[in-house]
XYZ file of C-alpha atoms in Angstrom:
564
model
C 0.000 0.000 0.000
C 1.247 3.132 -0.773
C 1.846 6.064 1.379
C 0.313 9.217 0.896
C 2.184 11.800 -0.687
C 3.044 15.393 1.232
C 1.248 18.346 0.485
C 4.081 20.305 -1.353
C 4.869 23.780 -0.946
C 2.649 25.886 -3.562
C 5.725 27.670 -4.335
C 7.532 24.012 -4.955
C 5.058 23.307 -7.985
C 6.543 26.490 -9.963
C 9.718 26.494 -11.132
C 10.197 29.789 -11.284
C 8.384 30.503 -7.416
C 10.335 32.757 -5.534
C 10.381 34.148 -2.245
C 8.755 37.633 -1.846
C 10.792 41.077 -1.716
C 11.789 43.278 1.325
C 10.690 47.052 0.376
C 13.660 48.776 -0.150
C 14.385 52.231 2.012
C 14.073 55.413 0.955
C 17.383 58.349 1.466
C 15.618 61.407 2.955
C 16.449 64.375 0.802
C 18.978 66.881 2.124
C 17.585 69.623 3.354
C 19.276 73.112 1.501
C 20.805 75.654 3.522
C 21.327 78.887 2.131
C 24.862 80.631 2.584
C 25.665 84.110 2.752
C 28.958 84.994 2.350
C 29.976 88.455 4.635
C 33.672 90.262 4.291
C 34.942 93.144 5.785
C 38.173 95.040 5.459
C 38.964 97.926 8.117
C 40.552 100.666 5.428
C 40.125 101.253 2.102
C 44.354 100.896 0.598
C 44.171 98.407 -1.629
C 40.505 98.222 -2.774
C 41.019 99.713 -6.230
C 43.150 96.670 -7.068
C 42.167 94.114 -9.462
C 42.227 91.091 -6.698
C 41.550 92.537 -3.771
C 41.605 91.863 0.445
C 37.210 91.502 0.308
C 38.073 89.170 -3.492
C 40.208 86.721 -1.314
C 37.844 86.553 1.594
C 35.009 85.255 -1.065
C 37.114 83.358 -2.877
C 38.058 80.946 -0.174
C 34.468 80.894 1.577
C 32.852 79.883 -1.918
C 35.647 77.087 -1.993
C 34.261 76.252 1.764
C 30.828 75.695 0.394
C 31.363 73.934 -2.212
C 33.144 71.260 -0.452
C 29.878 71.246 1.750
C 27.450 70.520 -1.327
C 27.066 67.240 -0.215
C 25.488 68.131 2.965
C 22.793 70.589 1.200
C 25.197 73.912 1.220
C 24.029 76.204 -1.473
C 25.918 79.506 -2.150
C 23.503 83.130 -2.194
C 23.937 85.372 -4.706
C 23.869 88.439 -2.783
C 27.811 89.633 -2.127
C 27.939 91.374 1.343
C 30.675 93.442 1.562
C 31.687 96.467 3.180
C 35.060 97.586 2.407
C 37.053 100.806 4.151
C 34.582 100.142 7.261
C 35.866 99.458 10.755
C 34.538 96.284 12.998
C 33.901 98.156 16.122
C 30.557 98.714 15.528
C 27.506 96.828 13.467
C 26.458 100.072 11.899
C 27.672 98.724 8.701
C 25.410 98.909 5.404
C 26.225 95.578 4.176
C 26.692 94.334 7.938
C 22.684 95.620 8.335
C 21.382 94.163 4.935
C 22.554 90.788 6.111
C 20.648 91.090 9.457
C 17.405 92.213 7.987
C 17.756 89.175 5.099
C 18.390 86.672 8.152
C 15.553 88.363 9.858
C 13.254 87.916 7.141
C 14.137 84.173 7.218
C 16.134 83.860 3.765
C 19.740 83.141 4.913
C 20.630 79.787 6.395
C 23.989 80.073 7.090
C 26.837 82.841 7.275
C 30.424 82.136 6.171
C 33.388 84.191 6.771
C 37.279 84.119 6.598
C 38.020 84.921 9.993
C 35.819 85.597 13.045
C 36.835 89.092 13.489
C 35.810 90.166 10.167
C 32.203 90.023 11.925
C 33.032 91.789 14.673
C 35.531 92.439 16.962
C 33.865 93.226 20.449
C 32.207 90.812 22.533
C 29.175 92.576 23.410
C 28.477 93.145 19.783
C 29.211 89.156 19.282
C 27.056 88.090 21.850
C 24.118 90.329 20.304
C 24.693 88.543 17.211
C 24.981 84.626 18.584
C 21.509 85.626 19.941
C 19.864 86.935 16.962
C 21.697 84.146 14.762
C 19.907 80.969 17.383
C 16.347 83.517 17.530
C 16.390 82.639 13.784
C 17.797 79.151 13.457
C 20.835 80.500 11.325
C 24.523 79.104 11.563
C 27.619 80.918 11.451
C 30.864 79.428 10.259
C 34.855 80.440 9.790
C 36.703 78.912 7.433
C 39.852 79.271 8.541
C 38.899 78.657 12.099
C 36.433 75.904 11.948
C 33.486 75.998 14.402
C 30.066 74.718 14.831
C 28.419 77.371 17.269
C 25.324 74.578 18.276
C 27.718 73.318 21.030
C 29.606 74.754 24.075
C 32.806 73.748 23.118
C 32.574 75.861 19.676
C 30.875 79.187 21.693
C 33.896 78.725 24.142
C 36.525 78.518 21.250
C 35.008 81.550 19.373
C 34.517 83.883 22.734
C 38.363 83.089 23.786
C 38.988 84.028 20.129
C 37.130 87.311 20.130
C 38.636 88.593 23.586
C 41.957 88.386 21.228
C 40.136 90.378 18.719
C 39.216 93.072 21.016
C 42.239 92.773 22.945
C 44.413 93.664 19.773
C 41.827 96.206 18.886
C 42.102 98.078 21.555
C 46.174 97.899 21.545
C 45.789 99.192 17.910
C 43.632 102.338 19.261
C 46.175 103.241 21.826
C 49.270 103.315 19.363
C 47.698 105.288 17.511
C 46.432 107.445 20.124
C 49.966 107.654 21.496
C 51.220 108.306 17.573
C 49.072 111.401 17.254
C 49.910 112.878 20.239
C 53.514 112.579 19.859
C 53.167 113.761 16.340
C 51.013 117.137 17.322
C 53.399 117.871 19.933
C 55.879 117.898 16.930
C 53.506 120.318 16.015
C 52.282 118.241 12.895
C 48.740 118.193 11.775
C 46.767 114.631 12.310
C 43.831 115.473 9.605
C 40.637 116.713 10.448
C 38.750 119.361 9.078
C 40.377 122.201 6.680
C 39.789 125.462 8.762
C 38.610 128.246 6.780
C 42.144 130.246 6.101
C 43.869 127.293 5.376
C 43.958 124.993 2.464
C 45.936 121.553 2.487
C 49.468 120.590 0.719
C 51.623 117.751 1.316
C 49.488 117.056 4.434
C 50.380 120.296 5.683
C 48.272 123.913 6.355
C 49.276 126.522 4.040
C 47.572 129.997 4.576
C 45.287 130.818 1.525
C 45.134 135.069 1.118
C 41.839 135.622 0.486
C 40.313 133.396 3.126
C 43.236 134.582 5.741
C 41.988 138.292 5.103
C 38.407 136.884 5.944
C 39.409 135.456 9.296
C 41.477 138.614 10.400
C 38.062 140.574 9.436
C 36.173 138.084 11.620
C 38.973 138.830 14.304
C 38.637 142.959 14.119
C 35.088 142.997 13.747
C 34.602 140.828 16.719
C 36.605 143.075 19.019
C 34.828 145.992 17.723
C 31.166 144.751 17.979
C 31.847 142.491 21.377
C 28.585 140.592 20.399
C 28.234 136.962 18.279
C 24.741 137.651 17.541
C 25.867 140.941 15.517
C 29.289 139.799 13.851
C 27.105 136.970 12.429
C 24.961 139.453 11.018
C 27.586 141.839 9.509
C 29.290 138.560 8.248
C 26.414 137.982 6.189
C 25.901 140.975 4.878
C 29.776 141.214 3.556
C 29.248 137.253 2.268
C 31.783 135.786 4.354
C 30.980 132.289 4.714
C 32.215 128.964 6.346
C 34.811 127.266 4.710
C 33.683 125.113 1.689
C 35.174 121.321 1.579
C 34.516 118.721 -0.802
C 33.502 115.309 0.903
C 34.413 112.137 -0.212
C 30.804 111.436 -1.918
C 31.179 114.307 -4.073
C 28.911 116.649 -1.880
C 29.755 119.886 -0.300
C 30.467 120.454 3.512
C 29.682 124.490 3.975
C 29.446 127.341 2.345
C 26.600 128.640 4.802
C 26.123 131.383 6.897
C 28.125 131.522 10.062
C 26.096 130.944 13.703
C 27.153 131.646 17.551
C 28.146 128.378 17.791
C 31.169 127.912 14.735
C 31.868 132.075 15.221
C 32.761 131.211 18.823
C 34.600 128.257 17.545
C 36.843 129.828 14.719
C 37.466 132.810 17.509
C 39.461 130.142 19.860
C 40.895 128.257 17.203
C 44.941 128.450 18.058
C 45.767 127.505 14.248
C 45.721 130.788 13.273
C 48.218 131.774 15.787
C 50.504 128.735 14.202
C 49.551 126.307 17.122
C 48.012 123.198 17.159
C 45.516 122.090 20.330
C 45.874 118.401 21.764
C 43.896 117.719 24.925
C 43.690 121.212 25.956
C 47.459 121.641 25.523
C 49.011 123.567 22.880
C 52.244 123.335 20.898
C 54.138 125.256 17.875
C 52.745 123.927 14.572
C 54.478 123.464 11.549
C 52.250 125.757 9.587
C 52.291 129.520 9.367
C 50.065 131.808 11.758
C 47.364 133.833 9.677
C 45.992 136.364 12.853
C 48.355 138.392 14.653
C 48.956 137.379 18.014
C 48.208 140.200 19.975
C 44.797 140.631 17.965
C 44.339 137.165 18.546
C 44.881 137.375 22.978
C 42.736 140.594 22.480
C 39.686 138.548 21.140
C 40.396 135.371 23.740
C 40.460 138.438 26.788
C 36.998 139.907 25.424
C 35.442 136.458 24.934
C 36.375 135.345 28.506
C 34.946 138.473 29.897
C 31.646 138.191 27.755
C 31.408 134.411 29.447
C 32.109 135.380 33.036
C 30.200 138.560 32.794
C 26.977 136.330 31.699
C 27.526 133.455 34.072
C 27.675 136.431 37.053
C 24.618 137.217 35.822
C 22.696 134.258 34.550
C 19.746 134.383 36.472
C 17.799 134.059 33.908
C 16.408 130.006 35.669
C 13.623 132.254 37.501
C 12.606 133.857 34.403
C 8.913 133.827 34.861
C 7.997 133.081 31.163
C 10.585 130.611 30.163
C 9.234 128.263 27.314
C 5.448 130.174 27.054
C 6.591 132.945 25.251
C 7.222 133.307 21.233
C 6.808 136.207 19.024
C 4.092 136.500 15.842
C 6.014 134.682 13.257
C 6.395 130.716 15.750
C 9.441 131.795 17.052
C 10.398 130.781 20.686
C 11.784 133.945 22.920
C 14.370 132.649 25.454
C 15.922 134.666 28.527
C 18.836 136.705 27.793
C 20.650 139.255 30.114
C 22.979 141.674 29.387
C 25.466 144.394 32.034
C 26.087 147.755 31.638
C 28.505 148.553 34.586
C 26.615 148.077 37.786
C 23.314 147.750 36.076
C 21.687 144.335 34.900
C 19.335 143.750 32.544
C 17.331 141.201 30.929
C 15.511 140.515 28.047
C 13.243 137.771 25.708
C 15.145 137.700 22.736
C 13.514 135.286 19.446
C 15.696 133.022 18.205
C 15.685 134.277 14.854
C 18.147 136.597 16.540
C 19.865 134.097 18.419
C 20.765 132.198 15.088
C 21.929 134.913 13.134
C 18.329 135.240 11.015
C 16.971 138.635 11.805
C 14.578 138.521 8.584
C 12.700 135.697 9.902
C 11.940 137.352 13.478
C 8.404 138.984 14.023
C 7.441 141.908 14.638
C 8.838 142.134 18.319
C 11.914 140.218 18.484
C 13.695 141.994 21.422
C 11.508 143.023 24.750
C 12.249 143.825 28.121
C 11.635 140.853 30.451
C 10.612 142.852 33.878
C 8.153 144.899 31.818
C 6.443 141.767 29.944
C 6.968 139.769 32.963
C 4.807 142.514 34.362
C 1.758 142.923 31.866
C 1.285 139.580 32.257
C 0.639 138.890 35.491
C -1.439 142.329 35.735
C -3.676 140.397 32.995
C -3.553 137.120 34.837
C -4.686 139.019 38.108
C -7.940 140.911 35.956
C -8.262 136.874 34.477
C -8.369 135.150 37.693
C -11.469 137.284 38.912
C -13.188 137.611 35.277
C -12.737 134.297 33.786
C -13.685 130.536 34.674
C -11.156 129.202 33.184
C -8.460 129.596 35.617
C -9.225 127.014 38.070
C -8.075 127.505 42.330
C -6.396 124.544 42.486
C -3.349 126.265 40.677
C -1.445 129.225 40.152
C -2.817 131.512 37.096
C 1.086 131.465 35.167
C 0.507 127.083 35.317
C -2.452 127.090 33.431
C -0.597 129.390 30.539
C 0.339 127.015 27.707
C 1.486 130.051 25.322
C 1.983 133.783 24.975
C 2.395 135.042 21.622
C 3.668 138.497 21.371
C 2.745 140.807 18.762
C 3.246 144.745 18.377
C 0.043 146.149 19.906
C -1.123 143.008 22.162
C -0.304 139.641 24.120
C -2.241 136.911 23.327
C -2.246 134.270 26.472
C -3.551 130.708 25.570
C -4.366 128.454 28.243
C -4.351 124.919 29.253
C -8.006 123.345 29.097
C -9.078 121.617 32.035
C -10.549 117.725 31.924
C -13.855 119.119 32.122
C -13.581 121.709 29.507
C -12.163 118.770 27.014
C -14.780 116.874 27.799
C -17.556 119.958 27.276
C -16.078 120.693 23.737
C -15.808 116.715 22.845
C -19.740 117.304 23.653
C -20.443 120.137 21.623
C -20.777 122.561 24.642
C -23.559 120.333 26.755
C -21.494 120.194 29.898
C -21.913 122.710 32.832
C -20.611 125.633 30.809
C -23.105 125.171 27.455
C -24.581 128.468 26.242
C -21.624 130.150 27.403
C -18.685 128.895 26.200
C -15.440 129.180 28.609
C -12.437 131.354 26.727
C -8.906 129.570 25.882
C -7.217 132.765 25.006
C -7.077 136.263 26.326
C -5.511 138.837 24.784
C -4.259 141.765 26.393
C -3.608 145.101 24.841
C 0.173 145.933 25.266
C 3.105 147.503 23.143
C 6.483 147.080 23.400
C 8.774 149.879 24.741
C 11.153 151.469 22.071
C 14.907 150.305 22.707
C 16.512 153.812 21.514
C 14.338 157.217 21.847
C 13.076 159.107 19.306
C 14.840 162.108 17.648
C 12.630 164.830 16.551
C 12.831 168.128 14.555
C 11.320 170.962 16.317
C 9.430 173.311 14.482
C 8.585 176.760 15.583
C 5.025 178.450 15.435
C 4.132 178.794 12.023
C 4.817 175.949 10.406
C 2.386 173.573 10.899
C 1.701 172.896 7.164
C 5.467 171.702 6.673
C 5.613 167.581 6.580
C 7.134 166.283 8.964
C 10.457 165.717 8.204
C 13.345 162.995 10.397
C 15.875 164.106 11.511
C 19.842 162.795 9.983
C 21.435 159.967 12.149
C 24.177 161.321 14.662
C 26.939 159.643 12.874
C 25.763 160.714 9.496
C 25.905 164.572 11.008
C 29.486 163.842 12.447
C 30.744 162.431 8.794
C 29.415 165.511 6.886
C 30.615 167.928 9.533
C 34.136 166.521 9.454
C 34.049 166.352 5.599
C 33.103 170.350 5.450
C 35.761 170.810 7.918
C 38.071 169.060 5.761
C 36.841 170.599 2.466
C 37.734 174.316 3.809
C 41.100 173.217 4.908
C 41.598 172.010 1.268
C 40.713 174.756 -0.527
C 42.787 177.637 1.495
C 46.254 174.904 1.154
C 44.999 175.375 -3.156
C 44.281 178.945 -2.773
C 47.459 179.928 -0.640
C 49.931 177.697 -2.526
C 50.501 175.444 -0.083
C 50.293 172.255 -2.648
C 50.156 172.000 -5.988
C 46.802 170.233 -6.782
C 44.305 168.156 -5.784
C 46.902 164.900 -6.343
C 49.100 166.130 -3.923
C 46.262 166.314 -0.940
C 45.097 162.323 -2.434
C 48.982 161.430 -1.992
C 48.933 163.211 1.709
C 45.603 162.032 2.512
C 45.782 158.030 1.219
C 42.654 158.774 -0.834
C 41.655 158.833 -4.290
C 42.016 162.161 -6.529
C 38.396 161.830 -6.866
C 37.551 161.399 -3.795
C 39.660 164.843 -2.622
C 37.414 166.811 -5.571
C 34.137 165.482 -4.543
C 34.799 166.639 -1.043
C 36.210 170.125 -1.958
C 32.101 170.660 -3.003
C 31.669 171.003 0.292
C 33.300 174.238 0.720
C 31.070 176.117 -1.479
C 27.693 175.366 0.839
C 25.856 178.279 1.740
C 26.337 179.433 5.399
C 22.442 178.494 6.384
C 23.059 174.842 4.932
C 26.593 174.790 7.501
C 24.970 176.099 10.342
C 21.669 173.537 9.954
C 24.685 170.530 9.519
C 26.743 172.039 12.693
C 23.191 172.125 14.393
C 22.004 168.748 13.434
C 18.797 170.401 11.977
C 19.305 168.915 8.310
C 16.668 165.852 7.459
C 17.517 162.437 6.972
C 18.969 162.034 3.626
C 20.739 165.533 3.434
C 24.182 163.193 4.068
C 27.630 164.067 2.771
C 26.854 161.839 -0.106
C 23.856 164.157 -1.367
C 25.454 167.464 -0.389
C 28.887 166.299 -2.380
C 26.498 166.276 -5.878
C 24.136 169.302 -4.784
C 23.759 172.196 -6.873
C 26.547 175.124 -6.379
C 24.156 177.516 -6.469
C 23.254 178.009 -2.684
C 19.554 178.895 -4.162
C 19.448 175.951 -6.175
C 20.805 173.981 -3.173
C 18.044 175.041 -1.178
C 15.722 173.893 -3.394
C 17.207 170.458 -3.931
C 16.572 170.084 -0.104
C 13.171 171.263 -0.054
C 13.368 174.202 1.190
C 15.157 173.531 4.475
C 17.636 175.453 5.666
C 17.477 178.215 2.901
C-alpha cells in the first residue's frame, strides 16, 4: 500500500516561485541651507586693485561651500561686503542688509574668513549669537572651523574674540599715542580744513583771500563784542564757512556763520601757528594767519563776555521761560545783558539768536521785567473775570502760550478735563450756552529800545511835513568832511600844494575822492549852520550834499526848502 504523498509547498510546484521582496528604504532628501557669504576690510588701501583683500575673503568661503554641497550647502547670490569700514561697531550697510535678510528668514547660514571680520567686540558678538539661534541660522569660519550649536565651539570663538578686542584696543592706543607725539611735533593729524587754510603735502598753508576773511572776523569781533551781531555783519559782507569737498562728491559748507562755529573759529589756536591736543598747545608746523596780539585781544573779550553772563545768569527764575514766542512761531528765550553796575534782561527770538533777523516777528527783542509785568497784571484781571483759571493752581501754570505781537499779548491756556470733555460734547457740559475762553488777549506795546529824535518846528509851520531828523553819525561824517573841504581849498588857494593829487597822496585817498569833497566848501552858510546844528533831514548826508547844486539857491531847493 502506498503512502500518501506530502502536500508540497505551492511555491515548490513552480519552477520559477520565488520568495517575496523586502521594500527597499528610501534616502531622505537633504535639506538646503542657504549661505551668505559676509567680508569686511577695516581701510580702504588696496581696494582699487584688481584682486583685492574683500576678493580673497570670497574666494576661499565659496571654496568652503562647495566642499559642503554634499550636505545641502548652497551659495547666495547676494555679495555682502563692506570695504574701508571698521569692525567696532555693526552700523555697517552691508553688515545691516545681512541682518534684515536673516531676519526675514532667507539666509541659512553665514560664512566668513576669519571671526573678526564680523566683529571684533564681545558685546556686539554676543548680540549677534543671539539673533543668529532667535532665527535658526549658523555661522561658520573657514579658517577657524566651528560649529556654534555646542559649548565647546561658543567657548573657542569667545576666547577668540577677547583676542580680537584685545588687539583692537592695543591698535587704538598706538595710535592714540602716535598722534599725540606727532602734534606735539607740532604736525597736523587730519581733520577738518579750517577756513584760512587749504591743504598741501598734508600740511596747512595759509590761503590770502580766506586769511583776510578770518582777520576781518577777528577785528570785527573786538569791535562789535557781540556773536549775535558779527554773524549778522558777516552775512551781509558774504563771508561764509569754509567750503570742503567730501568724499561722496557733496559739499560740507558754504553757509552762513552761527554763535556756535563764530565762537569756535574765535578760539581756534591755528591761526596763531599752534596746534591744540587735549587742551594743551604746541608750535605747529604751519604759518600763523591772525596776529597774536589781535588774537589774545579777542580770547580776553570772549572770557569776559562768558564770566560777565555766568555772574549774571539768572535768567532760571525767568517767569515766562518756554510760554513765550513772538508772531512769526518763534520761541523767545531769557537773555541778560550788564552795563557797569546795572543788569538787565531781556526775551530775545531766536531768529536773533541764530543769526536770522529777517525771519523774526514783529517784536523780536523786549524787556523781560516789563512783559513779565503785563502779564501777570492780565492774569490778576483773568483770575477774577474768567472761569477758566481754576483755584487749584497758580494763574502762570495754566498758561500754555503767549504770543507776542506789536500792539497786544495773546495768552492761551491749558483746558481743564472738564472743559475737554464739554467741547468733545459740543458745549452740553456745565458751561453750554456760554462757552469758557482759551485765550485772552491783552492790549500791550512794546517799549522802544533807543528814543526818538525829533525836529522841532517853531510856530508857524504847521503845514510843513514832517520831516526825520539825519542819524548822529551821518551829522558827524558831513561835519568833518566840510571841515576838511575848507582846509583844502585855502592849502589850493594859498599855494601850499600844488593840486588836488598832492592832498590824495597826503591824505591816502583817491584824486576823486579829494574833488568830490572840496564841493563842500562852497555850501551856503544856512546849509553849515543847519549841519553844525544837526537840523538837516535824513537824507541831506555828505553823499547828497557832495552832488548838490553850487548855487546856494538851487541847493536850497534840492533840499526842499530847508535850511534856505
Amino acid at each position: 500500500m502506498a503512502s500518501p504523498s506530502k502536500p508540497r509547498h505551492p511555491s515548490a510546484s513552480h519552477p520559477k516561485a520565488q520568495a517575496p521582496k523586502t521594500p527597499a528604504l528610501k534616502t531622505p532628501a537633504l535639506k538646503t541651507l542657504r549661505c551668505a557669504i559676509y567680508t569686511r576690510k577695516s581701510t580702504e588701501h588696496g581696494l582699487e586693485q584688481a584682486f583685492n583683500s574683500l576678493d580673497n575673503q570670497r574666494e576661499a568661503a565659496e571654496a568652503y561651500i562647495k566642499s559642503q554641497a554634499h550636505e545641502g550647502w548652497r551659495l547666495l547670490p547676494e555679495p555682502y561686503d563692506d570695504g574701508g569700514v571698521s569692525g567696532g561697531s555693526l552700523d555697517r550697510p552691508a553688515l545691516q542688509r545681512l541682518l534684515a535678510e536673516i531676519e526675514a528668514g532667507r539666509v541659512d547660514v553665514v560664512v566668513v574668513y576669519k571671526v573678526d571680520r564680523l566683529t571684533r567686540a564681545l558685546s556686539d558678538f554676543a548680540r549677534l549669537v543671539a539673533l543668529f539661534d532667535a532665527h535658526g541660522v549658523s555661522f561658520v569660519s573657514v579658517t577657524q572651523a566651528f560649529n556654534t550649536t555646542n559649548s565647546m565651539g561658543r567657548l573657542t570663538l569667545n576666547v577668540l574674540l577677547s583676542f580680537a578686542q584685545f588687539e583692537r584696543e592695543v591698535t587704538a592706543e598706538r595710535i592714540r599715542d602716535k598722534i599725540a607725539a606727532s602734534k606735539r611735533k607740532g604736525m597736523r593729524m587730519g581733520g577738518p580744513v579750517p577756513l584760512g587754510y587749504r591743504v598741501h603735502d598734508k600740511k596747512l598753508v595759509p590761503c590770502p583771500d580766506e586769511a583776510e576773511q578770518v582777520r576781518t572776523i577777528f577785528e570785527h569781533y573786538l569791535a562789535l563784542g557781540c556773536l549775535n551781531g558779527l554773524a549778522t555783519a558777516l552775512q551781509s559782507r558774504g563771508i561764509l564757512t569754509k567750503r570742503s569737498p567730501r568724499r561722496d562728491g557733496t559739499i560740507r559748507g558754504g553757509i552762513a556763520f552761527t554763535k556756535g562755529p563764530l565762537a569756535y573759529l574765535l578760539r581756534n589756536r591755528v591761526y596763531i601757528g599752534e596746534v591744540i591736543h587735549k587742551h594743551r598747545h604746541y608750535p605747529g608746523e604751519h604759518e600763523g594767519i591772525v596776529p597774536r596780539e589781535l588774537f589774545e585781544a579777542v580770547q580776553v573779550a570772549l572770557s569776559e563776555k562768558a564770566q560777565a553772563q555766568a555772574t549774571v545768569r539768572a535768567n532760571i527764575g525767568s517767569l515766562l521761560t518756554g510760554l513765550l514766542y513772538d508772531d512769526r512761531g518763534n520761541r523767545m528765550t531769557p537773555s541778560s545783558a550788564r552795563k557797569g553796575a546795572l543788569h538787565y534782561r531781556y526775551y530775545v527770538s531766536r531768529a536773533l539768536e541764530t543769526g536770522k533777523r529777517s525771519e523774526a516777528g514783529s517784536v523780536s527783542r523786549v524787556s523781560a521785567p516789563e512783559i513779565e509785568q503785563a502779564v501777570r497784571d492780565a492774569l490778576r484781571t483773568a483770575s477774577l473775570d474768567l472761569a477758566v483759571l481754576s483755584d487749584a493752581l497758580p494763574p502762570i501754570a495754566q498758561v500754555s502760550r503767549i504770543v507776542v505781537h506789536s500792539s497786544y499779548l495773546a495768552i492761551s491756556f491749558v483746558q481743564s478735563d472738564e472743559a475737554m470733555d464739554d467741547d468733545r460734547m459740543g458745549g452740553a457740559g456745565t458751561g453750554a450756552g456760554t462757552p469758557e475762553p482759551s485765550q485772552l488777549r491783552v492790549s500791550w506795546s512794546a517799549r522802544p529800545n533807543r528814543r526818538r529824535r525829533e525836529i522841532i518846528r517853531a510856530e508857524g509851520d504847521e503845514e510843513t511835513p514832517s520831516l526825520r531828523p539825519m542819524r548822529t553819525e551821518t551829522r558827524a561824517r558831513l561835519v568833518d568832511g566840510i571841515a576838511k573841504a575848507r582846509v583844502w581849498l585855502d592849502d589850493l588857494v594859498a599855494g601850499r600844494v600844488s593840486d588836488t593829487h598832492a592832498i590824495a597822496t597826503a591824505e591816502g585817498c583817491s584824486e576823486r575822492s579829494v574833488r568830490m569833497t572840496l564841493n563842500l566848501a562852497f555850501l551856503a552858510p544856512s546849509i553849515v549852520k543847519a549841519a553844525i546844528e544837526g537840523t538837516l533831514p535824513e537824507g541831506c548826508g555828505i553823499s547828497a550834499l557832495m552832488n548838490a547844486p553850487m548855487a546856494w539857491t538851487k541847493t536850497s531847493i534840492a533840499l526842499g526848502g530847508h535850511a534856505a
